[in-house]
Short mmCIF file of C-alpha atoms in Angstrom, two decimals:
data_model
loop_
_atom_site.label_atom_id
_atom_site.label_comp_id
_atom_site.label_asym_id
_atom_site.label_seq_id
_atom_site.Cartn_x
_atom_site.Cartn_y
_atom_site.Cartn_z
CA UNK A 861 59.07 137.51 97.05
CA UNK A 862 62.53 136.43 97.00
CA UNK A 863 64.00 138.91 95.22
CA UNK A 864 61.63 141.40 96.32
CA UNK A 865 63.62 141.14 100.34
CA UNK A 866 67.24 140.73 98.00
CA UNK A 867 66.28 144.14 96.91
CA UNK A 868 65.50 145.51 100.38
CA UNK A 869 68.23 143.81 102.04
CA UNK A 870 72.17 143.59 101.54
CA UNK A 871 73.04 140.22 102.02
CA UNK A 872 76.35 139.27 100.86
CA UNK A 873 76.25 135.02 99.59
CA UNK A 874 79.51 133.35 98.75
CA UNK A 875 77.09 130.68 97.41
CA UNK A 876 73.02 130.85 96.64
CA UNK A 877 71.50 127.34 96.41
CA UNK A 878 67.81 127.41 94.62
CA UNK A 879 66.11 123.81 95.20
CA UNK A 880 62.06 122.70 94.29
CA UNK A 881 60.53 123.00 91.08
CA UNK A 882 62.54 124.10 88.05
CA UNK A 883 64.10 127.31 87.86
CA UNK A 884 63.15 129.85 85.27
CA UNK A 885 66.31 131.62 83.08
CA UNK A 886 64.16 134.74 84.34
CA UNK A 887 64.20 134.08 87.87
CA UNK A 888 67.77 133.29 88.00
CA UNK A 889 69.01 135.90 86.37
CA UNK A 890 67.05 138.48 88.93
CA UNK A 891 69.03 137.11 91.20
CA UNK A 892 71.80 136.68 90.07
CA UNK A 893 72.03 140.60 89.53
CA UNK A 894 71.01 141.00 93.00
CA UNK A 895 73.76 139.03 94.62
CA UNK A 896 77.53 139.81 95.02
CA UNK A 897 79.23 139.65 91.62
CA UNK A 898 81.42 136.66 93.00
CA UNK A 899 78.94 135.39 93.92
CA UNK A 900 77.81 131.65 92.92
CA UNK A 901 74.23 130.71 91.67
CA UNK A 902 73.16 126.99 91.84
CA UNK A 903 70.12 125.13 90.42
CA UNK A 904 69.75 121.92 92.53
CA UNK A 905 66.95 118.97 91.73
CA UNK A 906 66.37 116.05 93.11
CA UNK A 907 63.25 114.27 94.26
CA UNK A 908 62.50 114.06 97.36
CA UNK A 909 63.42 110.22 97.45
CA UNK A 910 66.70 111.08 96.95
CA UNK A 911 66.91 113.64 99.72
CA UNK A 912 65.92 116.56 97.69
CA UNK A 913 69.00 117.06 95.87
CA UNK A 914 70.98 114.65 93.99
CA UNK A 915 71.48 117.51 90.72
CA UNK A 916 73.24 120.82 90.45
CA UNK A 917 73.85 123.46 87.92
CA UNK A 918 76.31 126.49 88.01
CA UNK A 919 74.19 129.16 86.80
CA UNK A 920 76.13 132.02 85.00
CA UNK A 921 74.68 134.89 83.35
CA UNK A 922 76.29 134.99 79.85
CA UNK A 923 76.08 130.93 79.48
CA UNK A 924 72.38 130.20 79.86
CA UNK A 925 70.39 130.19 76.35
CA UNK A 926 67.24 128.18 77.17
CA UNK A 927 64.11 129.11 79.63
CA UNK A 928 64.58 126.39 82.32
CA UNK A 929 67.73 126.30 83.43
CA UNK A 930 69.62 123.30 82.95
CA UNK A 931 69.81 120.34 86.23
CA UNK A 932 73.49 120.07 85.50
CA UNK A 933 75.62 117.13 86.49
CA UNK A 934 74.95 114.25 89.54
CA UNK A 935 76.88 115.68 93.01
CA UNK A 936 79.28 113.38 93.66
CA UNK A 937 77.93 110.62 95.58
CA UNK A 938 75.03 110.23 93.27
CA UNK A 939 75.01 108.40 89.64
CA UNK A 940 72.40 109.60 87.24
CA UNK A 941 70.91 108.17 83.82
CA UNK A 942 68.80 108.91 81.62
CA UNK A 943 66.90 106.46 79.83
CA UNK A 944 64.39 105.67 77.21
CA UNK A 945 61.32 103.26 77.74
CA UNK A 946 63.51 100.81 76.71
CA UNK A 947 65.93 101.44 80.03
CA UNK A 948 68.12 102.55 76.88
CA UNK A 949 70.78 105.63 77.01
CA UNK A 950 69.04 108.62 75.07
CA UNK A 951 71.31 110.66 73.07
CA UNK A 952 71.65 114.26 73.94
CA UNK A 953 68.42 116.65 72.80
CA UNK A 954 66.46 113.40 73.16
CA UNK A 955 63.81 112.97 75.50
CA UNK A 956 64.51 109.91 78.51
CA UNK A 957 63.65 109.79 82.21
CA UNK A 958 66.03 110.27 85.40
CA UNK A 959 67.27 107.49 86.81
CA UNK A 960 69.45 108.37 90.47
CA UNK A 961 71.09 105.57 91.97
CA UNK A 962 73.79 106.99 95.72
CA UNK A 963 77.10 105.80 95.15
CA UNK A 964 78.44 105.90 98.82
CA UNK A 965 79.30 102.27 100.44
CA UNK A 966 77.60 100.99 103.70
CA UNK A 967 74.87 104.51 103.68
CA UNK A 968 72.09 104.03 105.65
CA UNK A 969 69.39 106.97 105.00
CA UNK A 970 65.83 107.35 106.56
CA UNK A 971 63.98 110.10 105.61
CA UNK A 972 60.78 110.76 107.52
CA UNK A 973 60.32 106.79 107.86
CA UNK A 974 60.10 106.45 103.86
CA UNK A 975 63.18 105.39 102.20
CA UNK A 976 65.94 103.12 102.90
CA UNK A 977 69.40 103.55 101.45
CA UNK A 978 71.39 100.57 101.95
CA UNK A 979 73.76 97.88 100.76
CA UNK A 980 77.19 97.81 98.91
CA UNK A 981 77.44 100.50 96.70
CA UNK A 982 74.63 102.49 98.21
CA UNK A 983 71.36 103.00 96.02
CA UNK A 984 68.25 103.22 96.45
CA UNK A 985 66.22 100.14 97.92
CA UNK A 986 62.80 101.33 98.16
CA UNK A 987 59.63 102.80 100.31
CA UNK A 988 60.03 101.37 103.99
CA UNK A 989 57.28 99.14 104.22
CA UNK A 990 55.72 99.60 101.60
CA UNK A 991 57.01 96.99 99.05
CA UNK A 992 54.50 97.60 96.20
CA UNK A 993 55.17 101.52 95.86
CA UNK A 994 58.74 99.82 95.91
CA UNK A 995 58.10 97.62 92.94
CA UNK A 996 56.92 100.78 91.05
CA UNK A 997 60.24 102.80 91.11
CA UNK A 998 63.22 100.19 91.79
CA UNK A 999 65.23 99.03 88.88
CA UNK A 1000 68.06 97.47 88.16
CA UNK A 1001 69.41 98.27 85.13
CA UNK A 1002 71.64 96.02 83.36
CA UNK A 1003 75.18 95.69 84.93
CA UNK A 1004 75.22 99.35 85.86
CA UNK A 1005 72.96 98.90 89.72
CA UNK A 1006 70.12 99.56 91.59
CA UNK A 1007 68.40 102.71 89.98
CA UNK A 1008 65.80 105.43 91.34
CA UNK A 1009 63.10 105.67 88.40
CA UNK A 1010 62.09 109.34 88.89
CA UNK A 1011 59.63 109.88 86.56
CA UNK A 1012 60.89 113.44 85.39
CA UNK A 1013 61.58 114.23 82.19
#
């Protein structure tokens, strides 16, 4: 539908921001041929715990080779891991889970009642009220903080 109203409507974007589930190589490069040629096309992922986006990507025509397009790189008030089972660094082409810790001091966040955000460093500190869902995704890991475990892949 998207790029069906792209191709029925000129709409010049400096910058194009796709966010939800991940983002086909297909998709994005339908739209990318609909937008201005300086334009910029960005893949950002996050769960919603972390306020929907705590990931982007640059996606560029020529330098995307696989079918999902890549999460990219942590935006800058973010940290991200990804671990083994073991709460281990995986190597690249290895398979580990996200881990998303906020990196901004003293920042209080409280989306829809559900999360709190708080504490030196930032982070994330669990479900408001709800200390067993808590317990499921908080961990610390080692000497590096208070991590996010967000079950993607």
């Amino acid at each position: 539908q998207m790029i069906e109203y792209l191709e029925h409507n000129e709409i010049n974007f400096q910058l194009f921001l796709i966010i939800g589930e991940q983002l086909q190589r297909k998709l994005a490069l339908g739209l990318l041929s609909l937008l201005h040629p300086h334009a910029k096309l960005l893949n950002g992922s996050g769960p919603t715990e972390c306020t929907l986006i705590s990931t982007y990507h640059h996606f560029q025509m020529d330098g995307e080779l696989t079918e999902v397009v890549s999460i990219g790189r942590p935006l800058p008030s973010y940290k991200c891991l990804v671990l083994d089972e073991y709460q281990q660094m995986v190597c690249l082409d290895q398979i580990g889970e996200l881990y998303i810790a906020a990196v901004i001091d003293d920042y209080l966040y409280l989306s829809r009642n559900i999360l709190n955000f708080k504490g030196p460093g930032g982070g994330f500190f669990g479900y408001l009220n709800q200390p067993n869902l808590t317990a499921d995704v908080v961990r610390k890991i080692s000497d590096k903080g208070i991590y996010f475990q967000s079950g993607d892949l």
